[in-house]
CSV table of C-alpha atoms in Angstrom, one decimal:
chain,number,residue,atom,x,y,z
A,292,UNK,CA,50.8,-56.4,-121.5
A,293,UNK,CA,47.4,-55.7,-119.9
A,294,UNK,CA,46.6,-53.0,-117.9
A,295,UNK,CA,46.6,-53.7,-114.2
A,296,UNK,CA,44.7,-51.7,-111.3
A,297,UNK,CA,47.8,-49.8,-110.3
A,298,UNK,CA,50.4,-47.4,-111.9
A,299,UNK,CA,53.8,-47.8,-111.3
A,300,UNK,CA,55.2,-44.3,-110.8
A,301,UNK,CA,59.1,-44.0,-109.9
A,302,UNK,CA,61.1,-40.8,-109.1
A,303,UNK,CA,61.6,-40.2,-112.8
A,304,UNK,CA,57.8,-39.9,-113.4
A,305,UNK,CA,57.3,-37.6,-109.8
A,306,UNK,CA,59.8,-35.4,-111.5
A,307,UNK,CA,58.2,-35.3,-115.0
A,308,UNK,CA,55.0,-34.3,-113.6
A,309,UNK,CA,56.8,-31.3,-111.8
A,310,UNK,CA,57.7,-29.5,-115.0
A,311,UNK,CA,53.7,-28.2,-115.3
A,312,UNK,CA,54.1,-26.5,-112.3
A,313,UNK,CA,54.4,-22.6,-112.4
A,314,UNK,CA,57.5,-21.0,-113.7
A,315,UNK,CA,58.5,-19.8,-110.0
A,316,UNK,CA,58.2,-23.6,-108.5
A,317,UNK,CA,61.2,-25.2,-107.2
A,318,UNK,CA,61.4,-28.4,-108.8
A,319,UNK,CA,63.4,-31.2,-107.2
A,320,UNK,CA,65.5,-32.5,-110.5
A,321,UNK,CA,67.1,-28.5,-109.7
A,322,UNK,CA,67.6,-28.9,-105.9
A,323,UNK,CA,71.0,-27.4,-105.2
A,324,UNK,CA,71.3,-30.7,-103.4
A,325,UNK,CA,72.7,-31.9,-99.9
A,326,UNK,CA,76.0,-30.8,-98.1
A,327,UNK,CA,76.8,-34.9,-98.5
A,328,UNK,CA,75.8,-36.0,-101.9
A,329,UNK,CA,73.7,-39.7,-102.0
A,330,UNK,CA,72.5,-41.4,-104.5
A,331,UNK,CA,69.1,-40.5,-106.0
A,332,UNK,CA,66.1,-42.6,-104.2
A,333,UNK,CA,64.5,-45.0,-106.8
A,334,UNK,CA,61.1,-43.8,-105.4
A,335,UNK,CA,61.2,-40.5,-104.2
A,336,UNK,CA,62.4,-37.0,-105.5
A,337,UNK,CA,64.7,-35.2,-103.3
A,338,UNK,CA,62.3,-33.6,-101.6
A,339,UNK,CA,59.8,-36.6,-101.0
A,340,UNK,CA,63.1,-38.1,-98.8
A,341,UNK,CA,63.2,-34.7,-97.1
A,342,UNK,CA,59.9,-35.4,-95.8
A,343,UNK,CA,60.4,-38.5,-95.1
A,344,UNK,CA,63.4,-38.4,-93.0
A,345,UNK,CA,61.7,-35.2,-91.1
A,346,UNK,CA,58.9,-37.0,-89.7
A,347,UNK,CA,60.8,-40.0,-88.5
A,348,UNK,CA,63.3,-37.7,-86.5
A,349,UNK,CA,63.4,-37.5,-82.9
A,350,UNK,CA,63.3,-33.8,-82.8
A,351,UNK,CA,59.5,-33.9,-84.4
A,352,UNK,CA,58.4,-36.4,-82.4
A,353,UNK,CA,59.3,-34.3,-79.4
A,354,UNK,CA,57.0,-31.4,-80.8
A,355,UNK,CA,54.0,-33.2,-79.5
A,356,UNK,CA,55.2,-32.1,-75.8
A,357,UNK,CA,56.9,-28.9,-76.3
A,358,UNK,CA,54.5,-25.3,-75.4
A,359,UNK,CA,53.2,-23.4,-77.9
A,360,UNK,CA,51.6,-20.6,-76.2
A,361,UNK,CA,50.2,-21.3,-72.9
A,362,UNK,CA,52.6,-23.0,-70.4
A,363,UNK,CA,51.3,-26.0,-69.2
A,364,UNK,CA,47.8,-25.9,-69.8
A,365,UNK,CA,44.9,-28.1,-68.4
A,366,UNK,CA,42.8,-29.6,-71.7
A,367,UNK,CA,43.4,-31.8,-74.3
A,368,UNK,CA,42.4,-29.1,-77.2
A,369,UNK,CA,45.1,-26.5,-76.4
A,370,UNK,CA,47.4,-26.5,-79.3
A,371,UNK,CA,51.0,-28.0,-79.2
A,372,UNK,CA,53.9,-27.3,-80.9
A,373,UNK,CA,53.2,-30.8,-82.9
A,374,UNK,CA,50.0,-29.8,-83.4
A,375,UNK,CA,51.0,-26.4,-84.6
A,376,UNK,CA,53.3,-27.9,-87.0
A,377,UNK,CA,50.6,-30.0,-89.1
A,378,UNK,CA,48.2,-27.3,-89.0
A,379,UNK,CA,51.2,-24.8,-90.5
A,380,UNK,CA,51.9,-27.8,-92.6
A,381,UNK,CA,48.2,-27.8,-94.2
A,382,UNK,CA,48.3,-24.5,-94.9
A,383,UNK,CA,51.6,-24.5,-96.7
A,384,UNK,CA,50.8,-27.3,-99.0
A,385,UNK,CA,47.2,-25.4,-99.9
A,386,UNK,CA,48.7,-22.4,-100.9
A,387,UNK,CA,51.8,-24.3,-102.7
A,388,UNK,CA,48.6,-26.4,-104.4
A,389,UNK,CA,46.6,-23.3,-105.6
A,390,UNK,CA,50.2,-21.7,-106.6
A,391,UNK,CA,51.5,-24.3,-108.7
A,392,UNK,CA,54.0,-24.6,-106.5
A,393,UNK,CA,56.1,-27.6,-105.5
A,394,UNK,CA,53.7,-28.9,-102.5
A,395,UNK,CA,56.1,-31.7,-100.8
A,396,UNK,CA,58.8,-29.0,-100.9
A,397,UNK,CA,56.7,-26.7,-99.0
A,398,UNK,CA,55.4,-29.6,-96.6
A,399,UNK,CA,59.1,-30.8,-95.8
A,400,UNK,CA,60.1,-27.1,-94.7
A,401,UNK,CA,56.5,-27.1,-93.1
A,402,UNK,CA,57.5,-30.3,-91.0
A,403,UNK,CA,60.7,-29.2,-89.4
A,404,UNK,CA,60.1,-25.4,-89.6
A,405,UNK,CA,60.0,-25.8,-85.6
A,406,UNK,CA,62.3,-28.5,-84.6
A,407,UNK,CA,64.4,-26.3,-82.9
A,408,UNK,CA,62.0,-24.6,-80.7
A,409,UNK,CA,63.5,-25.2,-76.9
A,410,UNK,CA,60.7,-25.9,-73.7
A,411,UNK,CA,58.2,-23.5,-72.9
A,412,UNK,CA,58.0,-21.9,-76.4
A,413,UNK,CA,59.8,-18.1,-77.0
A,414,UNK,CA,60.4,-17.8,-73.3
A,415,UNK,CA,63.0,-20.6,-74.0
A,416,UNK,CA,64.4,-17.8,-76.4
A,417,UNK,CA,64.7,-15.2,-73.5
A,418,UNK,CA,66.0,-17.9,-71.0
A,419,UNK,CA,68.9,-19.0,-73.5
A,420,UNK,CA,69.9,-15.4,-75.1
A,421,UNK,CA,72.8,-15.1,-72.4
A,422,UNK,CA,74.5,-18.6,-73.2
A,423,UNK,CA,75.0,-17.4,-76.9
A,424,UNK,CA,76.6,-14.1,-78.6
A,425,UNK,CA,74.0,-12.3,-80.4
A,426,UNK,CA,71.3,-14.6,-79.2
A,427,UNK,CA,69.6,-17.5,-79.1
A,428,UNK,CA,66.6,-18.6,-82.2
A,429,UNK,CA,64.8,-21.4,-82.7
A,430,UNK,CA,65.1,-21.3,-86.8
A,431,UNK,CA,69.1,-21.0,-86.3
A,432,UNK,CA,68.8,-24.3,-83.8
A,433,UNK,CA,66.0,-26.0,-86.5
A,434,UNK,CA,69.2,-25.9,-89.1
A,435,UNK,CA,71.8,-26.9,-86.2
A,436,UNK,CA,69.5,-29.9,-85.6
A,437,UNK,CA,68.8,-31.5,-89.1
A,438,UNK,CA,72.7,-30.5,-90.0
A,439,UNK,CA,74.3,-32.0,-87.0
A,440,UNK,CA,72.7,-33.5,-84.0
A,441,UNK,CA,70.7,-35.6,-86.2
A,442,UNK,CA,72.4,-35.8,-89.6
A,443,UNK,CA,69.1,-35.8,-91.5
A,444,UNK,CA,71.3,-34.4,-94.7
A,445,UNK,CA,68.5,-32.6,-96.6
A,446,UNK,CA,68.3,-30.5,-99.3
A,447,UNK,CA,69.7,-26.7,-99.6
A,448,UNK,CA,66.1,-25.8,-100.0
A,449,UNK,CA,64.6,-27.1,-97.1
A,450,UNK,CA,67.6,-26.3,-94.6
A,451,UNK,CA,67.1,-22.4,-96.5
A,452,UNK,CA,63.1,-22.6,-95.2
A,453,UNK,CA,63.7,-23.5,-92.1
A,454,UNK,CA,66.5,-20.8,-91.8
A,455,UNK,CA,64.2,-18.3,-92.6
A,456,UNK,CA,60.4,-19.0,-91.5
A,457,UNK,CA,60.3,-16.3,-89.2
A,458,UNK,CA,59.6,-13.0,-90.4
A,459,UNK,CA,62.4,-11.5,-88.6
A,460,UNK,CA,65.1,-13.7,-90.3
A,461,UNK,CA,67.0,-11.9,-93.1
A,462,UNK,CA,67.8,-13.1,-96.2
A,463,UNK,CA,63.8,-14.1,-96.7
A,464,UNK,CA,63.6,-17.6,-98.0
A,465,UNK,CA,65.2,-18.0,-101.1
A,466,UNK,CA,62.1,-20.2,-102.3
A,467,UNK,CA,58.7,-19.5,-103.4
A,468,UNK,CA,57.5,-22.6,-101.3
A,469,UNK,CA,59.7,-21.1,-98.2
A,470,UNK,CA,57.4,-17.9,-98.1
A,471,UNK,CA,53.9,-20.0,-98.0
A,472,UNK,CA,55.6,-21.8,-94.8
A,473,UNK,CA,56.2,-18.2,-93.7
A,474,UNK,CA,52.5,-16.7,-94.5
A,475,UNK,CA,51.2,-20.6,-93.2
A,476,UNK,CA,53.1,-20.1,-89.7
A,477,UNK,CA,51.7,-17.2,-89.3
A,478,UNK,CA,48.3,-18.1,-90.4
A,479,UNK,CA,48.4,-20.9,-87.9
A,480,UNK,CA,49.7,-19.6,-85.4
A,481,UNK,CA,47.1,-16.4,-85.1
A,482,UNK,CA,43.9,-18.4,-85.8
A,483,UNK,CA,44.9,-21.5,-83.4
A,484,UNK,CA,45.8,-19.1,-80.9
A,485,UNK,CA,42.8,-17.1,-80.9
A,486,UNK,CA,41.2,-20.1,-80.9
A,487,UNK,CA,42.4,-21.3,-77.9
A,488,UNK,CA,42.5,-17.9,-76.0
A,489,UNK,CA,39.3,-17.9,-76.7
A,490,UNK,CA,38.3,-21.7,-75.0
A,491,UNK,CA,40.5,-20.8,-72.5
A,492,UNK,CA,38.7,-17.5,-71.3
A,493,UNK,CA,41.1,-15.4,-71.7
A,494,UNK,CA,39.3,-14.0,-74.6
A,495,UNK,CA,35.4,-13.5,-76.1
A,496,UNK,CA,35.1,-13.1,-80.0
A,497,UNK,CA,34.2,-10.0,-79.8
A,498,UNK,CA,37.2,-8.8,-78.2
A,499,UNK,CA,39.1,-9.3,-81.6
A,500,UNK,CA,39.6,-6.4,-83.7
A,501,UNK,CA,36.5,-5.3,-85.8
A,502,UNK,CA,38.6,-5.4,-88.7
A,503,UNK,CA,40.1,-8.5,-89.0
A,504,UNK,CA,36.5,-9.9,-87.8
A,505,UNK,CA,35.1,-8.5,-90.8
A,506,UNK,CA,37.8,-9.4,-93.3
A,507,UNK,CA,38.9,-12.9,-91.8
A,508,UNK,CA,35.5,-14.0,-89.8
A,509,UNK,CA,36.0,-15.9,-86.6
A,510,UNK,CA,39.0,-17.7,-85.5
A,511,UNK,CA,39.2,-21.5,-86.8
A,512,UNK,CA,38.4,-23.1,-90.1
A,513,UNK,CA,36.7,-19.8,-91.3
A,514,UNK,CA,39.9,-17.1,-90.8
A,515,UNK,CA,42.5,-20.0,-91.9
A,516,UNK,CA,40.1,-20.6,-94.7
A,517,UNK,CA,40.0,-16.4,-95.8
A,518,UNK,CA,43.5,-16.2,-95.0
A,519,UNK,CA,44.7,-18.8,-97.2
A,520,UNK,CA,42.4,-17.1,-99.8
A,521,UNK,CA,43.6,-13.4,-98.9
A,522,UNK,CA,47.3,-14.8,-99.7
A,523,UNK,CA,46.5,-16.9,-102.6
A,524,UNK,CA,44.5,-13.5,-104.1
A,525,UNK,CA,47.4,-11.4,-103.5
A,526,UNK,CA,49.9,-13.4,-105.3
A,527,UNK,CA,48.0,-13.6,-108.4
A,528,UNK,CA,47.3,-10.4,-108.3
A,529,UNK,CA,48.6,-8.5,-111.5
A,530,UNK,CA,49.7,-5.5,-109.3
A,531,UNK,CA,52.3,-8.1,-107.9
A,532,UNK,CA,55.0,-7.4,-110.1
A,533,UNK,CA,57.5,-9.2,-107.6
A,534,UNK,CA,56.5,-12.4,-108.7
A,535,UNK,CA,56.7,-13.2,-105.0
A,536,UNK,CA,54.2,-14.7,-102.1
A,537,UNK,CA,52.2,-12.1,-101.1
A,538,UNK,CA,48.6,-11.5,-99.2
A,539,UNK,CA,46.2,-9.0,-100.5
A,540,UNK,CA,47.3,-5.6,-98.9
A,541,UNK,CA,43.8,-5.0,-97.1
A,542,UNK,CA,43.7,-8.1,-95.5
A,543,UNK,CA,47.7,-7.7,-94.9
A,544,UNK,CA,46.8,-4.5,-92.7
A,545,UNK,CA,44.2,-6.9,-91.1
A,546,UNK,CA,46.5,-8.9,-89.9
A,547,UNK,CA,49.1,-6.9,-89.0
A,548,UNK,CA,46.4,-5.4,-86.4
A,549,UNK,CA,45.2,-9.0,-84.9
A,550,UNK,CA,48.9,-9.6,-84.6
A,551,UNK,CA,49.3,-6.6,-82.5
A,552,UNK,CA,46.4,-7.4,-80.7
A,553,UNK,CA,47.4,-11.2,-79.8
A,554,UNK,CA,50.5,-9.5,-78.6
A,555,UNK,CA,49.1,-7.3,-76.0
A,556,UNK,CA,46.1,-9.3,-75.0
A,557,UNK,CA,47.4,-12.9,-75.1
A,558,UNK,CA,51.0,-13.6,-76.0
A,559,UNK,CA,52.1,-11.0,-73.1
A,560,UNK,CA,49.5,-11.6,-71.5
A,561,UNK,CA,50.0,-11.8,-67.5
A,562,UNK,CA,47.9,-15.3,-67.8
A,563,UNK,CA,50.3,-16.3,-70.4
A,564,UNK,CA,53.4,-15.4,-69.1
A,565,UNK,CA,52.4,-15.5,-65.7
A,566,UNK,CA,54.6,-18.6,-64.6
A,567,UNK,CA,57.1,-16.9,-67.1
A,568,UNK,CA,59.7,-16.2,-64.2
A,569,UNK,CA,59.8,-19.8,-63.3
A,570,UNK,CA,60.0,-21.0,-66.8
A,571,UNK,CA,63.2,-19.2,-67.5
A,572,UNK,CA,64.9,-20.1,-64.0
A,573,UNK,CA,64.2,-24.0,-64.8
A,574,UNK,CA,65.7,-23.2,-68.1
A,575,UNK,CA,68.7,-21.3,-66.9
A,576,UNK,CA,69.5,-23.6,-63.8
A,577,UNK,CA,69.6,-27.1,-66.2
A,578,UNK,CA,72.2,-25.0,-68.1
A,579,UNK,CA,74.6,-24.2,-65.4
A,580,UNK,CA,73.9,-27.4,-63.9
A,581,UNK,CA,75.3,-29.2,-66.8
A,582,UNK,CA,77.6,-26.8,-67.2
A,583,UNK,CA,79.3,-27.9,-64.5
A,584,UNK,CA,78.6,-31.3,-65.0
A,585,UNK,CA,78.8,-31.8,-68.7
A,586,UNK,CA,79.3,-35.7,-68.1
A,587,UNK,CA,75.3,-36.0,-67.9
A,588,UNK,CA,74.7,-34.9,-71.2
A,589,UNK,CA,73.7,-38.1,-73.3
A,590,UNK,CA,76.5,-39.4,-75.8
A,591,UNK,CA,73.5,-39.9,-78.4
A,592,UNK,CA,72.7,-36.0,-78.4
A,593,UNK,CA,75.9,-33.8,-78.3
A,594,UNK,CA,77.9,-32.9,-80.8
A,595,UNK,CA,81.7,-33.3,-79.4
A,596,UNK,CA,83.6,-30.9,-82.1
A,597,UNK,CA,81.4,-28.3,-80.3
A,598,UNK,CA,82.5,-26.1,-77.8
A,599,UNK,CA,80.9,-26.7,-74.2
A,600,UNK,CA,78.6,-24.4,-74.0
A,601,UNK,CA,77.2,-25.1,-77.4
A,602,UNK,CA,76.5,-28.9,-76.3
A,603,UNK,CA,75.0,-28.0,-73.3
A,604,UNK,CA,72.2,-25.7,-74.9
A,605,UNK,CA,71.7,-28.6,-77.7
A,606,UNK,CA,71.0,-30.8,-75.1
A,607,UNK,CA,68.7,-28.3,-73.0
A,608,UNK,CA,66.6,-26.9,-75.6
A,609,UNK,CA,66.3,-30.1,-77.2
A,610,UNK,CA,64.1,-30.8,-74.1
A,611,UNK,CA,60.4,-31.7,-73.8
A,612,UNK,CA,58.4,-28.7,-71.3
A,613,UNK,CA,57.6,-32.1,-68.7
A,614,UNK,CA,61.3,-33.6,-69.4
A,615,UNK,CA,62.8,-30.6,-68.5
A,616,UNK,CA,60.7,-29.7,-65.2
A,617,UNK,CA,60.9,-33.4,-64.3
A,618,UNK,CA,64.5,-32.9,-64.5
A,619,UNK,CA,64.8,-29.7,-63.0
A,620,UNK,CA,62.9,-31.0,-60.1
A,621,UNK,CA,64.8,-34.1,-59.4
A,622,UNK,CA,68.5,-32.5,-59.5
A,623,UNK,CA,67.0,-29.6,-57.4
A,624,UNK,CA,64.8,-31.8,-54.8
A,625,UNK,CA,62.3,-28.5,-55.8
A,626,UNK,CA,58.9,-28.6,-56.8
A,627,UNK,CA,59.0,-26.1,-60.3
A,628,UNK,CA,56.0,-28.2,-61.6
A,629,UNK,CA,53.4,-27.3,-58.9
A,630,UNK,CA,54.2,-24.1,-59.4
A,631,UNK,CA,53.4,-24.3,-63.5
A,632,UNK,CA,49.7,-25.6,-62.4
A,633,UNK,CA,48.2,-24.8,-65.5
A,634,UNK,CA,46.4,-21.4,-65.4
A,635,UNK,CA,44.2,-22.2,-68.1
A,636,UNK,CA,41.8,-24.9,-67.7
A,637,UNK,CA,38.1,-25.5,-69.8
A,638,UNK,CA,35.4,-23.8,-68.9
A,639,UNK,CA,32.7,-26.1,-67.6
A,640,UNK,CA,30.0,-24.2,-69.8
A,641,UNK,CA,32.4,-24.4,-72.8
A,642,UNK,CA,32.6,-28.1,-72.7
A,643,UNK,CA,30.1,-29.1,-75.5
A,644,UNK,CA,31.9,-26.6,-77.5
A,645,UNK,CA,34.7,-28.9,-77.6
């Protein structure tokens, strides 16, 4: 038969080509598999589908209007949560790639590691912490989402990443390609956000700690691009007997202090949480509104073996920052959105920077 321009490559073959990964990748012919067994894709490997099904739910297409930092703000260069997500999703696959990792495993957790987020970014967190014994967190809401309210059925390994992409979650992931999405997160989020801080005015360059300006460079391509190599050094490192994800411990102390810094000079910032109080009482008032009025809550996004409360926060913090002030505004004949006019705005002398 002769040879034609194109390769036929199947699910078998994907999965052939996954046994020259390193010894600690995840390979998809071992996934622990779904809570509802299918049959295998003829295409695809498990974690291929995983992808797949991520980026065609309604939950990620929502991303592209949810906060990530700043509330509400005036430019169309601020990052968004959708915008976050691909960027975190970039990173994870580069440091799976220089790894020998599985990449699409780490891209899939990558993709819905922040599905769950609710409107207005973490002060969605503070505003739903009452409605919910022991809290309220965006990873535990990810899980609820793909699981439930939208019946994605993926993989053990890919629910377990998006469990545990926060730092704070414990048991860690329980993959090698879950703790690049948890180094790639924060990656992301600390060079985007500077970024932005920085077009915003709220920051100058040289307001960033000297240390991680010397270890990292300046926020953009150049710190994601020495981060990435920090973690990528680290991990090979012969002194890391863990055989786990790691960053190189200097540049680990580096960015433990930029984090510390983004804290106090942006994240609680007064020009970032300035509108923070009217964030939370738009949250809090859809809430009990539809507490007492659970009839409104659509029949294509509740779960009904839930308790009431339960469906009532699925449905809020499923909501866009616009859908819910649009909302809140209508049922409340009040004006919540004027008073989000965005605080930060472009410079006029920044604007060929853009």
């Amino acid at each position: 038969m002769t040879a034609g321009p194109f390769r036929f490559t199947d699910r078998a073959a994907r999965e052939r080509r996954e046994h020259d990964l390193a010894p600690a990748a995840t390979r998809a012919a071992d996934s622990r598999g779904r809570a509802r067994p299918e049959a295998e894709d003829e295409l695809r490997t498990a974690f291929e589908r995983d992808r797949d099904r991520i980026l065609h739910a309604k939950a990620f297409r929502r991303l592209k209007h949810k906060t990530q930092v700043f509330l509400n703000p005036d430019g169309d260069h601020f990052v968004t949560r959708l915008t976050h997500t691909l960027q975190v999703t970039q990173v994870a696959r580069s440091l799976a790639r220089a790894l020998g990792l599985n990449e699409t495993l780490a891209e899939a957790i990558a993709l819905a590691h922040d599905v769950g987020h609710s409107p207005f970014g973490h002060l969605g967190e503070d505003a739903l912490e009452p409605y919910v014994p022991g809290g309220w967190h965006h990873a535990a809401q990810g899980v609820r989402i793909v699981e439930v309210l939208e019946h994605l059925n993926l993989t053990w390994e890919v629910r377990d990443g998006v469990r545990s992409h926060s730092w704070k979650i414990d048991p860690p992931p329980s993959t090698r390609e879950g703790e690049c999405v948890r180094y790639a997160d924060r990656i992301g989020y600390l060079s985007h956000d500077a970024l932005d801080a920085i077009r915003a005015g709220v920051l100058r360059a040289d307001d960033l700690p000297s240390r991680a300006r010397a270890v990292f460079g300046e926020p953009g391509s150049e710190m994601v691009g020495a981060m990435i190599d920090a973690v990528v050094a680290g991990s090979l490192s012969p002194e890391n007997t863990a055989g786990a994800v790691v960053m190189d411990p200097d540049a680990l102390e580096a960015m433990h202090e930029l984090r510390a810094f983004m804290f106090q000079r942006v994240y609680n910032s007064q020009t970032a949480a300035g509108q923070k109080h009217v964030a939370i009482e738009v949250i809090r008032r859809l809430v009990d509104h539809h507490l007492e009025h659970p009839d409104l809550i659509p029949a294509s996004y509740r779960d009904t073996e839930a308790d009431e409360v339960t469906q009532v926060v699925d449905y809020v913090s499923g909501m866009t920052d616009r859908f819910a002030l649009n909302m809140h505004d209508r049922l409340f004949d009040a004006d919540a959105s004027s008073q989000l006019t965005p605080l930060l705005r472009d410079p006029p002398d920044r604007t060929a920077a853009r």
